Amino acid sequence: MKHDILGEQIKNARLHKGISQEQLAEMLNCSSRHIMAIENENKKPGYWLLYNLIRTLNIPADTIFYPERHNMPHKMDIAID
């Protein structure tokens, strides 16, 4: 199974903010089990939940929709090498 970048990004952002799965679930009006499934079981959130996750956790949307851009060295870094 392919590594789940979305779940990892959400989990990292949540932990960075010091929010538990239970707290995040309460903030988003969903179950903590649902948050756990998104973070750890490759479950994909619906549009509105994804929107609210991005807003609540201050995740830049382009890191969600274009993760390959953030996993590649920056052009300037390549030019310097």
Short mmCIF file of the C-alpha atoms (twelve columns), coordinates in Angstrom:
data_MODEL
# 
_entry.id   MODEL 
# 
loop_
_atom_site.group_PDB 
_atom_site.id 
_atom_site.type_symbol 
_atom_site.label_atom_id 
_atom_site.label_alt_id 
_atom_site.label_comp_id 
_atom_site.label_asym_id 
_atom_site.label_seq_id 
_atom_site.Cartn_x 
_atom_site.Cartn_y 
_atom_site.Cartn_z 
_atom_site.pdbx_PDB_model_num 
ATOM 1  C CA . MET A 1  0.000   0.000  0.000  1 
ATOM 2  C CA . LYS A 2  1.281   3.472  -0.882 1 
ATOM 3  C CA . HIS A 3  2.519   5.629  1.978  1 
ATOM 4  C CA . ASP A 4  -0.283  7.949  3.125  1 
ATOM 5  C CA . ILE A 5  1.061   11.484 2.830  1 
ATOM 6  C CA . LEU A 6  -2.264  13.147 3.685  1 
ATOM 7  C CA . GLY A 7  -2.687  11.290 6.972  1 
ATOM 8  C CA . GLU A 8  0.910   12.005 7.914  1 
ATOM 9  C CA . GLN A 9  0.533   15.727 7.161  1 
ATOM 10 C CA . ILE A 10 -2.628  15.972 9.235  1 
ATOM 11 C CA . LYS A 11 -1.098  14.084 12.152 1 
ATOM 12 C CA . ASN A 12 2.093   16.179 12.088 1 
ATOM 13 C CA . ALA A 13 0.113   19.441 11.970 1 
ATOM 14 C CA . ARG A 14 -2.134  18.302 14.827 1 
ATOM 15 C CA . LEU A 15 0.830   17.285 16.985 1 
ATOM 16 C CA . HIS A 16 2.643   20.538 16.165 1 
ATOM 17 C CA . LYS A 17 -0.364  22.448 17.527 1 
ATOM 18 C CA . GLY A 18 -0.475  20.230 20.623 1 
ATOM 19 C CA . ILE A 19 -4.018  19.022 19.916 1 
ATOM 20 C CA . SER A 20 -5.189  15.494 20.712 1 
ATOM 21 C CA . GLN A 21 -7.280  13.469 18.275 1 
ATOM 22 C CA . GLU A 22 -10.208 13.869 20.667 1 
ATOM 23 C CA . GLN A 23 -9.817  17.657 20.793 1 
ATOM 24 C CA . LEU A 24 -9.548  17.914 17.018 1 
ATOM 25 C CA . ALA A 25 -12.600 15.708 16.557 1 
ATOM 26 C CA . GLU A 26 -14.591 17.924 18.907 1 
ATOM 27 C CA . MET A 27 -13.447 21.063 17.064 1 
ATOM 28 C CA . LEU A 28 -14.544 19.530 13.739 1 
ATOM 29 C CA . ASN A 29 -17.724 17.878 15.012 1 
ATOM 30 C CA . CYS A 30 -16.668 14.358 14.075 1 
ATOM 31 C CA . SER A 31 -15.509 11.281 15.984 1 
ATOM 32 C CA . SER A 32 -11.978 10.766 17.249 1 
ATOM 33 C CA . ARG A 33 -12.129 7.345  15.570 1 
ATOM 34 C CA . HIS A 34 -12.634 9.116  12.228 1 
ATOM 35 C CA . ILE A 35 -9.584  11.331 12.849 1 
ATOM 36 C CA . MET A 36 -7.550  8.252  13.795 1 
ATOM 37 C CA . ALA A 37 -8.635  6.488  10.589 1 
ATOM 38 C CA . ILE A 38 -7.587  9.491  8.475  1 
ATOM 39 C CA . GLU A 39 -4.197  9.725  10.178 1 
ATOM 40 C CA . ASN A 40 -3.349  6.033  10.412 1 
ATOM 41 C CA . GLU A 41 -5.545  3.956  8.092  1 
ATOM 42 C CA . ASN A 42 -5.411  5.887  4.805  1 
ATOM 43 C CA . LYS A 43 -9.075  6.951  5.107  1 
ATOM 44 C CA . LYS A 44 -9.742  9.989  2.960  1 
ATOM 45 C CA . PRO A 45 -11.835 12.796 4.464  1 
ATOM 46 C CA . GLY A 46 -14.743 14.290 2.583  1 
ATOM 47 C CA . TYR A 47 -14.404 17.733 1.013  1 
ATOM 48 C CA . TRP A 48 -15.828 19.741 3.927  1 
ATOM 49 C CA . LEU A 49 -13.866 17.834 6.541  1 
ATOM 50 C CA . LEU A 50 -10.662 18.272 4.522  1 
ATOM 51 C CA . TYR A 51 -11.412 21.994 4.179  1 
ATOM 52 C CA . ASN A 52 -11.946 22.295 7.936  1 
ATOM 53 C CA . LEU A 53 -8.817  20.261 8.715  1 
ATOM 54 C CA . ILE A 54 -6.738  22.577 6.513  1 
ATOM 55 C CA . ARG A 55 -8.231  25.680 8.144  1 
ATOM 56 C CA . THR A 56 -8.117  24.412 11.726 1 
ATOM 57 C CA . LEU A 57 -4.571  23.072 11.539 1 
ATOM 58 C CA . ASN A 58 -3.236  25.892 9.311  1 
ATOM 59 C CA . ILE A 59 -1.966  23.436 6.708  1 
ATOM 60 C CA . PRO A 60 -0.989  25.126 3.420  1 
ATOM 61 C CA . ALA A 61 -3.430  23.666 0.869  1 
ATOM 62 C CA . ASP A 62 -0.724  23.255 -1.761 1 
ATOM 63 C CA . THR A 63 1.121   20.781 0.477  1 
ATOM 64 C CA . ILE A 64 -2.026  18.637 0.429  1 
ATOM 65 C CA . PHE A 65 -2.850  18.931 -3.268 1 
ATOM 66 C CA . TYR A 66 0.721   19.059 -4.625 1 
ATOM 67 C CA . PRO A 67 2.871   17.069 -2.161 1 
ATOM 68 C CA . GLU A 68 5.482   16.305 -4.827 1 
ATOM 69 C CA . ARG A 69 6.418   19.988 -4.903 1 
ATOM 70 C CA . HIS A 70 7.397   19.825 -1.258 1 
ATOM 71 C CA . ASN A 71 9.371   16.597 -1.504 1 
ATOM 72 C CA . MET A 72 11.680  17.835 -4.266 1 
ATOM 73 C CA . PRO A 73 14.724  20.039 -3.717 1 
ATOM 74 C CA . HIS A 74 14.087  23.688 -4.472 1 
ATOM 75 C CA . LYS A 75 15.462  24.864 -7.846 1 
ATOM 76 C CA . MET A 76 17.743  27.336 -6.093 1 
ATOM 77 C CA . ASP A 77 19.206  24.547 -3.934 1 
ATOM 78 C CA . ILE A 78 19.949  22.507 -7.067 1 
ATOM 79 C CA . ALA A 79 21.594  25.501 -8.770 1 
ATOM 80 C CA . ILE A 80 23.836  26.104 -5.755 1 
ATOM 81 C CA . ASP A 81 25.020  22.481 -5.655 1 
# 
